[in-house]
Amino acid sequence: MADDKTTLDKAPEASQGHIPTVIADELHIVYRVNGAKTGKGSATSALSRILRRGEERGVRKVHAVRGVSFTAYRGEAIGLIGSNGSGKSTLLRAIAGLLPAEKGKVYTDGQPSLLGVNAALMNDLTGERNVILGGLAMGMSREQIKERYEEIVDFSGINEKGDFITLPMRTYSSGMAARLRFSIAAAKDHDVLMIDEALATGDRKFQKRSEARIRELRKEAGTVFLVSHNNKSIRDTCDRVLWLERGELRMDGPTDEVIKEYEKFTGK
């Protein structure tokens, strides 16, 4: 049976002098895919059936995160890098409590909040209504949302070329929608905020505002995780990087050191 995400009062003892917010302890995440194909030809199919004896019939296992261990501390901004399919987004979903652990544990202090470019907002509702719903989903009160509404809209830049905030979300470009999602999430201080590729959208002006806001969130004693394929955004925002490859933690250290090794690995 998979272990559930656990609060830090049950975690192994952390380093002295730092306040831990997230501990991953030999974490394994496995997806089970139904209806997996066994391949062409009777011989291939027969061999696949033999190899899968004892497993669920017609189910393929994908080992997305393999024995990852690290401790994140209050006030850190941590970048997650790696090739496509390396387990970055899966790791964030596990920290948020959205995926069960096959083995190992995730310990958290407070409530982690996951922001992704595909975070669910209601396409048929206006941007204005989505600001309210998104704020409530983030744990803000209606009064807090009302106080910060103009700030959220201004930060997103949605209305710079028209009154788009009063239009349905389905009329927005993907970049506009992503900027609004980030603006809603950034309006609240978080114990742990996880951002999946949100800074890859929008122009450089918005990226600069986003990076500045992340630094503010860190000053409020939170921890920020950022997944991005843009190494410059990682360098500008994060002081520490976790490099995942094929589900394994390949390197954990200062940003410049890890990105330098990663660029050697990718040849970029």
PDB file of C-alpha atoms in Angstrom:
ATOM      1  CA  MET A   1       0.000   0.000   0.000  1.00  0.00           C
ATOM      2  CA  ALA A   2       1.315   3.430  -0.906  1.00  0.00           C
ATOM      3  CA  ASP A   3       2.406   5.723   1.893  1.00  0.00           C
ATOM      4  CA  ASP A   4       0.558   9.030   2.191  1.00  0.00           C
ATOM      5  CA  LYS A   5       2.051  12.510   2.336  1.00  0.00           C
ATOM      6  CA  THR A   6       2.792  13.277   5.995  1.00  0.00           C
ATOM      7  CA  THR A   7       3.299  16.395   8.064  1.00  0.00           C
ATOM      8  CA  LEU A   8       6.777  17.258   9.314  1.00  0.00           C
ATOM      9  CA  ASP A   9       6.044  16.456  12.952  1.00  0.00           C
ATOM     10  CA  LYS A  10       6.540  12.800  11.950  1.00  0.00           C
ATOM     11  CA  ALA A  11       9.571  13.377   9.738  1.00  0.00           C
ATOM     12  CA  PRO A  12      13.162  12.300  10.401  1.00  0.00           C
ATOM     13  CA  GLU A  13      15.177  14.922  12.269  1.00  0.00           C
ATOM     14  CA  ALA A  14      16.420  17.670   9.944  1.00  0.00           C
ATOM     15  CA  SER A  15      19.600  19.741  10.010  1.00  0.00           C
ATOM     16  CA  GLN A  16      19.972  22.132  12.924  1.00  0.00           C
ATOM     17  CA  GLY A  17      19.697  25.862  12.239  1.00  0.00           C
ATOM     18  CA  HIS A  18      17.271  25.481   9.309  1.00  0.00           C
ATOM     19  CA  ILE A  19      13.499  25.115   9.244  1.00  0.00           C
ATOM     20  CA  PRO A  20      12.494  22.314   6.857  1.00  0.00           C
ATOM     21  CA  THR A  21       9.341  22.682   4.763  1.00  0.00           C
ATOM     22  CA  VAL A  22       9.522  19.562   2.564  1.00  0.00           C
ATOM     23  CA  ILE A  23      11.362  16.289   3.088  1.00  0.00           C
ATOM     24  CA  ALA A  24      11.336  13.558   0.435  1.00  0.00           C
ATOM     25  CA  ASP A  25      12.598  10.293   1.925  1.00  0.00           C
ATOM     26  CA  GLU A  26      13.474   7.616  -0.669  1.00  0.00           C
ATOM     27  CA  LEU A  27      10.380   8.545  -2.645  1.00  0.00           C
ATOM     28  CA  HIS A  28       9.113   6.288  -5.431  1.00  0.00           C
ATOM     29  CA  ILE A  29       6.131   7.148  -7.650  1.00  0.00           C
ATOM     30  CA  VAL A  30       4.701   4.537 -10.026  1.00  0.00           C
ATOM     31  CA  TYR A  31       1.961   5.130 -12.609  1.00  0.00           C
ATOM     32  CA  ARG A  32      -0.232   2.240 -13.711  1.00  0.00           C
ATOM     33  CA  VAL A  33      -1.422   2.528 -17.285  1.00  0.00           C
ATOM     34  CA  ASN A  34      -4.473   0.464 -18.251  1.00  0.00           C
ATOM     35  CA  GLY A  35      -4.844  -1.199 -21.618  1.00  0.00           C
ATOM     36  CA  ALA A  36      -1.121  -1.283 -22.389  1.00  0.00           C
ATOM     37  CA  LYS A  37      -0.256  -2.878 -25.723  1.00  0.00           C
ATOM     38  CA  THR A  38       1.882  -6.001 -25.692  1.00  0.00           C
ATOM     39  CA  GLY A  39       3.390  -5.524 -29.143  1.00  0.00           C
ATOM     40  CA  LYS A  40       2.896  -7.093 -32.574  1.00  0.00           C
ATOM     41  CA  GLY A  41       3.188 -10.755 -33.383  1.00  0.00           C
ATOM     42  CA  SER A  42       2.244 -13.858 -31.426  1.00  0.00           C
ATOM     43  CA  ALA A  43       5.767 -14.483 -30.088  1.00  0.00           C
ATOM     44  CA  THR A  44       6.116 -10.957 -28.741  1.00  0.00           C
ATOM     45  CA  SER A  45       2.671 -11.117 -27.151  1.00  0.00           C
ATOM     46  CA  ALA A  46       3.412 -14.463 -25.526  1.00  0.00           C
ATOM     47  CA  LEU A  47       6.733 -13.231 -24.104  1.00  0.00           C
ATOM     48  CA  SER A  48       5.039 -10.106 -22.719  1.00  0.00           C
ATOM     49  CA  ARG A  49       2.398 -12.241 -20.995  1.00  0.00           C
ATOM     50  CA  ILE A  50       5.079 -14.416 -19.411  1.00  0.00           C
ATOM     51  CA  LEU A  51       7.029 -11.387 -18.140  1.00  0.00           C
ATOM     52  CA  ARG A  52       3.871  -9.866 -16.669  1.00  0.00           C
ATOM     53  CA  ARG A  53       2.743 -12.935 -14.725  1.00  0.00           C
ATOM     54  CA  GLY A  54       1.801 -11.939 -11.191  1.00  0.00           C
ATOM     55  CA  GLU A  55       1.034  -8.352 -12.239  1.00  0.00           C
ATOM     56  CA  GLU A  56      -2.348  -6.827 -13.009  1.00  0.00           C
ATOM     57  CA  ARG A  57      -3.573  -8.064 -16.390  1.00  0.00           C
ATOM     58  CA  GLY A  58      -3.335  -5.403 -19.096  1.00  0.00           C
ATOM     59  CA  VAL A  59      -1.629  -2.888 -16.797  1.00  0.00           C
ATOM     60  CA  ARG A  60       1.775  -1.379 -17.530  1.00  0.00           C
ATOM     61  CA  LYS A  61       3.814   0.185 -14.716  1.00  0.00           C
ATOM     62  CA  VAL A  62       5.778   3.394 -15.300  1.00  0.00           C
ATOM     63  CA  HIS A  63       8.339   4.113 -12.567  1.00  0.00           C
ATOM     64  CA  ALA A  64       8.313   7.929 -12.790  1.00  0.00           C
ATOM     65  CA  VAL A  65      10.263   8.835  -9.615  1.00  0.00           C
ATOM     66  CA  ARG A  66      12.956   6.513  -8.289  1.00  0.00           C
ATOM     67  CA  GLY A  67      14.208   6.821  -4.716  1.00  0.00           C
ATOM     68  CA  VAL A  68      14.418  10.630  -4.592  1.00  0.00           C
ATOM     69  CA  SER A  69      15.545  12.141  -1.280  1.00  0.00           C
ATOM     70  CA  PHE A  70      16.068  15.806  -0.368  1.00  0.00           C
ATOM     71  CA  THR A  71      15.166  18.396   2.260  1.00  0.00           C
ATOM     72  CA  ALA A  72      13.853  21.860   1.342  1.00  0.00           C
ATOM     73  CA  TYR A  73      14.112  24.720   3.826  1.00  0.00           C
ATOM     74  CA  ARG A  74      12.117  27.842   4.536  1.00  0.00           C
ATOM     75  CA  GLY A  75      13.277  30.789   2.427  1.00  0.00           C
ATOM     76  CA  GLU A  76      14.712  28.683  -0.412  1.00  0.00           C
ATOM     77  CA  ALA A  77      13.844  28.932  -4.104  1.00  0.00           C
ATOM     78  CA  ILE A  78      14.589  25.578  -5.702  1.00  0.00           C
ATOM     79  CA  GLY A  79      14.698  24.932  -9.437  1.00  0.00           C
ATOM     80  CA  LEU A  80      13.831  21.549 -10.929  1.00  0.00           C
ATOM     81  CA  ILE A  81      15.531  20.734 -14.211  1.00  0.00           C
ATOM     82  CA  GLY A  82      15.855  17.673 -16.415  1.00  0.00           C
ATOM     83  CA  SER A  83      14.897  16.225 -19.779  1.00  0.00           C
ATOM     84  CA  ASN A  84      11.269  15.811 -20.791  1.00  0.00           C
ATOM     85  CA  GLY A  85       9.788  12.885 -18.880  1.00  0.00           C
ATOM     86  CA  SER A  86      12.423  13.002 -16.149  1.00  0.00           C
ATOM     87  CA  GLY A  87       9.840  13.166 -13.338  1.00  0.00           C
ATOM     88  CA  LYS A  88       9.836  16.878 -12.454  1.00  0.00           C
ATOM     89  CA  SER A  89       6.089  17.487 -12.653  1.00  0.00           C
ATOM     90  CA  THR A  90       5.374  14.110 -11.066  1.00  0.00           C
ATOM     91  CA  LEU A  91       7.564  15.031  -8.101  1.00  0.00           C
ATOM     92  CA  LEU A  92       5.673  18.301  -7.596  1.00  0.00           C
ATOM     93  CA  ARG A  93       2.331  16.492  -7.738  1.00  0.00           C
ATOM     94  CA  ALA A  94       3.544  14.051  -5.099  1.00  0.00           C
ATOM     95  CA  ILE A  95       4.667  16.906  -2.816  1.00  0.00           C
ATOM     96  CA  ALA A  96       1.227  18.498  -3.264  1.00  0.00           C
ATOM     97  CA  GLY A  97      -0.408  15.252  -2.152  1.00  0.00           C
ATOM     98  CA  LEU A  98      -1.989  14.596  -5.560  1.00  0.00           C
ATOM     99  CA  LEU A  99      -0.116  11.329  -6.156  1.00  0.00           C
ATOM    100  CA  PRO A 100       0.416   8.506  -3.654  1.00  0.00           C
ATOM    101  CA  ALA A 101       3.891   7.167  -2.967  1.00  0.00           C
ATOM    102  CA  GLU A 102       4.589   3.621  -4.075  1.00  0.00           C
ATOM    103  CA  LYS A 103       7.400   3.575  -1.529  1.00  0.00           C
ATOM    104  CA  GLY A 104       9.000   6.153   0.769  1.00  0.00           C
ATOM    105  CA  LYS A 105       7.490   9.300   2.248  1.00  0.00           C
ATOM    106  CA  VAL A 106       6.904  12.997   1.630  1.00  0.00           C
ATOM    107  CA  TYR A 107       6.757  15.205   4.730  1.00  0.00           C
ATOM    108  CA  THR A 108       5.479  18.783   4.487  1.00  0.00           C
ATOM    109  CA  ASP A 109       5.120  21.781   6.775  1.00  0.00           C
ATOM    110  CA  GLY A 110       1.881  23.608   5.992  1.00  0.00           C
ATOM    111  CA  GLN A 111      -0.174  23.232   2.821  1.00  0.00           C
ATOM    112  CA  PRO A 112       1.748  23.025  -0.470  1.00  0.00           C
ATOM    113  CA  SER A 113       0.171  24.836  -3.422  1.00  0.00           C
ATOM    114  CA  LEU A 114       0.796  23.616  -6.969  1.00  0.00           C
ATOM    115  CA  LEU A 115       0.517  26.055  -9.867  1.00  0.00           C
ATOM    116  CA  GLY A 116       0.812  24.653 -13.382  1.00  0.00           C
ATOM    117  CA  VAL A 117       0.109  26.065 -16.811  1.00  0.00           C
ATOM    118  CA  ASN A 118      -2.771  23.595 -16.992  1.00  0.00           C
ATOM    119  CA  ALA A 119      -4.212  24.519 -13.599  1.00  0.00           C
ATOM    120  CA  ALA A 120      -7.987  24.304 -13.841  1.00  0.00           C
ATOM    121  CA  LEU A 121      -9.855  27.544 -14.298  1.00  0.00           C
ATOM    122  CA  MET A 122     -13.358  27.652 -15.782  1.00  0.00           C
ATOM    123  CA  ASN A 123     -13.236  28.462 -19.493  1.00  0.00           C
ATOM    124  CA  ASP A 124     -16.866  29.525 -19.684  1.00  0.00           C
ATOM    125  CA  LEU A 125     -16.540  31.983 -16.802  1.00  0.00           C
ATOM    126  CA  THR A 126     -15.048  35.467 -17.038  1.00  0.00           C
ATOM    127  CA  GLY A 127     -11.559  36.252 -15.832  1.00  0.00           C
ATOM    128  CA  GLU A 128     -13.169  38.225 -13.010  1.00  0.00           C
ATOM    129  CA  ARG A 129     -15.119  35.183 -11.770  1.00  0.00           C
ATOM    130  CA  ASN A 130     -12.030  33.011 -12.097  1.00  0.00           C
ATOM    131  CA  VAL A 131     -10.039  35.404  -9.917  1.00  0.00           C
ATOM    132  CA  ILE A 132     -12.663  34.899  -7.197  1.00  0.00           C
ATOM    133  CA  LEU A 133     -12.843  31.113  -7.591  1.00  0.00           C
ATOM    134  CA  GLY A 134      -9.071  30.772  -7.865  1.00  0.00           C
ATOM    135  CA  GLY A 135      -8.555  32.881  -4.763  1.00  0.00           C
ATOM    136  CA  LEU A 136     -11.045  30.785  -2.795  1.00  0.00           C
ATOM    137  CA  ALA A 137      -9.305  27.607  -4.002  1.00  0.00           C
ATOM    138  CA  MET A 138      -6.013  29.044  -2.704  1.00  0.00           C
ATOM    139  CA  GLY A 139      -7.570  29.486   0.744  1.00  0.00           C
ATOM    140  CA  MET A 140      -8.175  33.235   0.577  1.00  0.00           C
ATOM    141  CA  SER A 141     -11.319  34.746   2.092  1.00  0.00           C
ATOM    142  CA  ARG A 142     -13.746  36.744  -0.057  1.00  0.00           C
ATOM    143  CA  GLU A 143     -12.614  39.888   1.748  1.00  0.00           C
ATOM    144  CA  GLN A 144      -8.958  39.162   0.947  1.00  0.00           C
ATOM    145  CA  ILE A 145      -9.816  38.550  -2.700  1.00  0.00           C
ATOM    146  CA  LYS A 146     -11.735  41.826  -2.844  1.00  0.00           C
ATOM    147  CA  GLU A 147      -8.790  43.714  -1.334  1.00  0.00           C
ATOM    148  CA  ARG A 148      -6.291  42.194  -3.774  1.00  0.00           C
ATOM    149  CA  TYR A 149      -8.464  42.000  -6.893  1.00  0.00           C
ATOM    150  CA  GLU A 150      -7.060  45.082  -8.645  1.00  0.00           C
ATOM    151  CA  GLU A 151      -3.510  44.028  -7.775  1.00  0.00           C
ATOM    152  CA  ILE A 152      -4.104  40.572  -9.300  1.00  0.00           C
ATOM    153  CA  VAL A 153      -5.536  41.999 -12.524  1.00  0.00           C
ATOM    154  CA  ASP A 154      -2.808  44.647 -12.850  1.00  0.00           C
ATOM    155  CA  PHE A 155      -0.049  42.093 -12.203  1.00  0.00           C
ATOM    156  CA  SER A 156      -1.407  39.743 -14.896  1.00  0.00           C
ATOM    157  CA  GLY A 157      -1.478  42.494 -17.529  1.00  0.00           C
ATOM    158  CA  ILE A 158      -4.761  41.022 -18.819  1.00  0.00           C
ATOM    159  CA  ASN A 159      -6.315  44.447 -19.335  1.00  0.00           C
ATOM    160  CA  GLU A 160      -3.353  46.162 -20.986  1.00  0.00           C
ATOM    161  CA  LYS A 161      -4.942  45.795 -24.449  1.00  0.00           C
ATOM    162  CA  GLY A 162      -8.617  45.867 -23.520  1.00  0.00           C
ATOM    163  CA  ASP A 163     -11.123  44.894 -20.857  1.00  0.00           C
ATOM    164  CA  PHE A 164     -10.340  41.165 -21.116  1.00  0.00           C
ATOM    165  CA  ILE A 165     -10.992  40.468 -17.440  1.00  0.00           C
ATOM    166  CA  THR A 166     -14.746  40.725 -18.148  1.00  0.00           C
ATOM    167  CA  LEU A 167     -14.576  38.216 -21.031  1.00  0.00           C
ATOM    168  CA  PRO A 168     -14.793  34.391 -20.765  1.00  0.00           C
ATOM    169  CA  MET A 169     -11.491  32.582 -20.281  1.00  0.00           C
ATOM    170  CA  ARG A 170     -12.040  30.722 -23.572  1.00  0.00           C
ATOM    171  CA  THR A 171     -11.292  33.987 -25.387  1.00  0.00           C
ATOM    172  CA  TYR A 172      -7.815  34.212 -23.802  1.00  0.00           C
ATOM    173  CA  SER A 173      -4.592  33.099 -25.399  1.00  0.00           C
ATOM    174  CA  SER A 174      -2.670  30.386 -23.558  1.00  0.00           C
ATOM    175  CA  GLY A 175      -0.188  33.030 -22.396  1.00  0.00           C
ATOM    176  CA  MET A 176      -2.915  35.291 -20.995  1.00  0.00           C
ATOM    177  CA  ALA A 177      -4.505  32.380 -19.125  1.00  0.00           C
ATOM    178  CA  ALA A 178      -1.156  31.297 -17.665  1.00  0.00           C
ATOM    179  CA  ARG A 179      -0.383  34.862 -16.533  1.00  0.00           C
ATOM    180  CA  LEU A 180      -3.739  35.091 -14.774  1.00  0.00           C
ATOM    181  CA  ARG A 181      -3.172  31.750 -13.015  1.00  0.00           C
ATOM    182  CA  PHE A 182       0.223  32.889 -11.760  1.00  0.00           C
ATOM    183  CA  SER A 183      -1.177  36.250 -10.635  1.00  0.00           C
ATOM    184  CA  ILE A 184      -3.911  34.573  -8.580  1.00  0.00           C
ATOM    185  CA  ALA A 185      -1.447  32.202  -6.925  1.00  0.00           C
ATOM    186  CA  ALA A 186       1.130  34.945  -6.289  1.00  0.00           C
ATOM    187  CA  ALA A 187      -1.417  37.132  -4.509  1.00  0.00           C
ATOM    188  CA  LYS A 188      -1.186  34.880  -1.450  1.00  0.00           C
ATOM    189  CA  ASP A 189       1.802  34.037   0.741  1.00  0.00           C
ATOM    190  CA  HIS A 190       2.458  30.294   0.696  1.00  0.00           C
ATOM    191  CA  ASP A 191       4.217  27.837   2.981  1.00  0.00           C
ATOM    192  CA  VAL A 192       5.280  25.945  -0.156  1.00  0.00           C
ATOM    193  CA  LEU A 193       4.518  27.206  -3.677  1.00  0.00           C
ATOM    194  CA  MET A 194       5.301  24.949  -6.635  1.00  0.00           C
ATOM    195  CA  ILE A 195       5.318  26.512 -10.101  1.00  0.00           C
ATOM    196  CA  ASP A 196       5.349  24.289 -13.180  1.00  0.00           C
ATOM    197  CA  GLU A 197       6.502  26.199 -16.275  1.00  0.00           C
ATOM    198  CA  ALA A 198       4.405  29.313 -15.500  1.00  0.00           C
ATOM    199  CA  LEU A 199       7.348  31.613 -16.228  1.00  0.00           C
ATOM    200  CA  ALA A 200       7.777  30.154 -19.719  1.00  0.00           C
ATOM    201  CA  THR A 201       4.743  32.103 -20.880  1.00  0.00           C
ATOM    202  CA  GLY A 202       4.358  35.790 -21.532  1.00  0.00           C
ATOM    203  CA  ASP A 203       6.866  38.429 -22.491  1.00  0.00           C
ATOM    204  CA  ARG A 204      10.079  39.303 -20.685  1.00  0.00           C
ATOM    205  CA  LYS A 205       8.330  42.107 -18.810  1.00  0.00           C
ATOM    206  CA  PHE A 206       5.925  39.650 -17.162  1.00  0.00           C
ATOM    207  CA  GLN A 207       8.738  37.182 -16.476  1.00  0.00           C
ATOM    208  CA  LYS A 208      10.648  39.921 -14.635  1.00  0.00           C
ATOM    209  CA  ARG A 209       7.573  40.715 -12.519  1.00  0.00           C
ATOM    210  CA  SER A 210       7.110  37.015 -11.782  1.00  0.00           C
ATOM    211  CA  GLU A 211      10.720  36.535 -10.747  1.00  0.00           C
ATOM    212  CA  ALA A 212      10.514  39.563  -8.442  1.00  0.00           C
ATOM    213  CA  ARG A 213       7.336  38.184  -6.873  1.00  0.00           C
ATOM    214  CA  ILE A 214       9.005  34.821  -6.251  1.00  0.00           C
ATOM    215  CA  ARG A 215      11.796  36.599  -4.387  1.00  0.00           C
ATOM    216  CA  GLU A 216       9.143  38.379  -2.274  1.00  0.00           C
ATOM    217  CA  LEU A 217       7.462  35.066  -1.466  1.00  0.00           C
ATOM    218  CA  ARG A 218      10.794  33.705  -0.251  1.00  0.00           C
ATOM    219  CA  LYS A 219      11.210  36.717   2.050  1.00  0.00           C
ATOM    220  CA  GLU A 220       7.844  35.871   3.593  1.00  0.00           C
ATOM    221  CA  ALA A 221       9.499  32.668   4.870  1.00  0.00           C
ATOM    222  CA  GLY A 222       8.008  30.418   2.209  1.00  0.00           C
ATOM    223  CA  THR A 223       9.659  27.865  -0.077  1.00  0.00           C
ATOM    224  CA  VAL A 224       9.312  28.038  -3.855  1.00  0.00           C
ATOM    225  CA  PHE A 225       9.861  25.189  -6.326  1.00  0.00           C
ATOM    226  CA  LEU A 226      10.160  26.158  -9.997  1.00  0.00           C
ATOM    227  CA  VAL A 227      10.084  23.755 -12.945  1.00  0.00           C
ATOM    228  CA  SER A 228      11.388  25.362 -16.110  1.00  0.00           C
ATOM    229  CA  HIS A 229      13.253  24.530 -19.316  1.00  0.00           C
ATOM    230  CA  ASN A 230      14.537  28.101 -19.327  1.00  0.00           C
ATOM    231  CA  ASN A 231      17.902  27.961 -17.568  1.00  0.00           C
ATOM    232  CA  LYS A 232      18.071  31.764 -17.410  1.00  0.00           C
ATOM    233  CA  SER A 233      14.830  31.907 -15.398  1.00  0.00           C
ATOM    234  CA  ILE A 234      16.244  29.286 -13.047  1.00  0.00           C
ATOM    235  CA  ARG A 235      19.503  31.221 -12.655  1.00  0.00           C
ATOM    236  CA  ASP A 236      17.675  34.511 -12.061  1.00  0.00           C
ATOM    237  CA  THR A 237      15.228  33.053  -9.535  1.00  0.00           C
ATOM    238  CA  CYS A 238      16.696  30.047  -7.716  1.00  0.00           C
ATOM    239  CA  ASP A 239      19.629  29.588  -5.362  1.00  0.00           C
ATOM    240  CA  ARG A 240      19.481  25.779  -5.457  1.00  0.00           C
ATOM    241  CA  VAL A 241      18.670  23.231  -8.169  1.00  0.00           C
ATOM    242  CA  LEU A 242      17.531  19.613  -8.211  1.00  0.00           C
ATOM    243  CA  TRP A 243      18.424  17.821 -11.453  1.00  0.00           C
ATOM    244  CA  LEU A 244      16.224  14.822 -12.249  1.00  0.00           C
ATOM    245  CA  GLU A 245      16.950  12.347 -15.029  1.00  0.00           C
ATOM    246  CA  ARG A 246      14.840   9.246 -15.712  1.00  0.00           C
ATOM    247  CA  GLY A 247      13.170   9.686 -12.344  1.00  0.00           C
ATOM    248  CA  GLU A 248      16.423   9.730 -10.361  1.00  0.00           C
ATOM    249  CA  LEU A 249      17.980  12.686  -8.534  1.00  0.00           C
ATOM    250  CA  ARG A 250      21.210  13.136 -10.440  1.00  0.00           C
ATOM    251  CA  MET A 251      22.470  16.274  -8.661  1.00  0.00           C
ATOM    252  CA  ASP A 252      21.397  18.645  -5.874  1.00  0.00           C
ATOM    253  CA  GLY A 253      23.372  21.801  -5.213  1.00  0.00           C
ATOM    254  CA  PRO A 254      23.963  25.519  -5.909  1.00  0.00           C
ATOM    255  CA  THR A 255      22.286  26.760  -9.076  1.00  0.00           C
ATOM    256  CA  ASP A 256      25.367  27.612 -11.130  1.00  0.00           C
ATOM    257  CA  GLU A 257      27.117  24.329 -10.347  1.00  0.00           C
ATOM    258  CA  VAL A 258      24.138  22.127 -11.206  1.00  0.00           C
ATOM    259  CA  ILE A 259      23.153  24.002 -14.374  1.00  0.00           C
ATOM    260  CA  LYS A 260      26.768  23.931 -15.587  1.00  0.00           C
ATOM    261  CA  GLU A 261      26.808  20.112 -15.295  1.00  0.00           C
ATOM    262  CA  TYR A 262      23.357  19.857 -16.848  1.00  0.00           C
ATOM    263  CA  GLU A 263      24.421  21.941 -19.855  1.00  0.00           C
ATOM    264  CA  LYS A 264      27.440  19.674 -20.324  1.00  0.00           C
ATOM    265  CA  PHE A 265      25.072  16.692 -20.269  1.00  0.00           C
ATOM    266  CA  THR A 266      22.666  18.185 -22.818  1.00  0.00           C
ATOM    267  CA  GLY A 267      25.345  19.809 -24.962  1.00  0.00           C
ATOM    268  CA  LYS A 268      23.621  23.183 -24.798  1.00  0.00           C
TER     269      LYS A 268
END
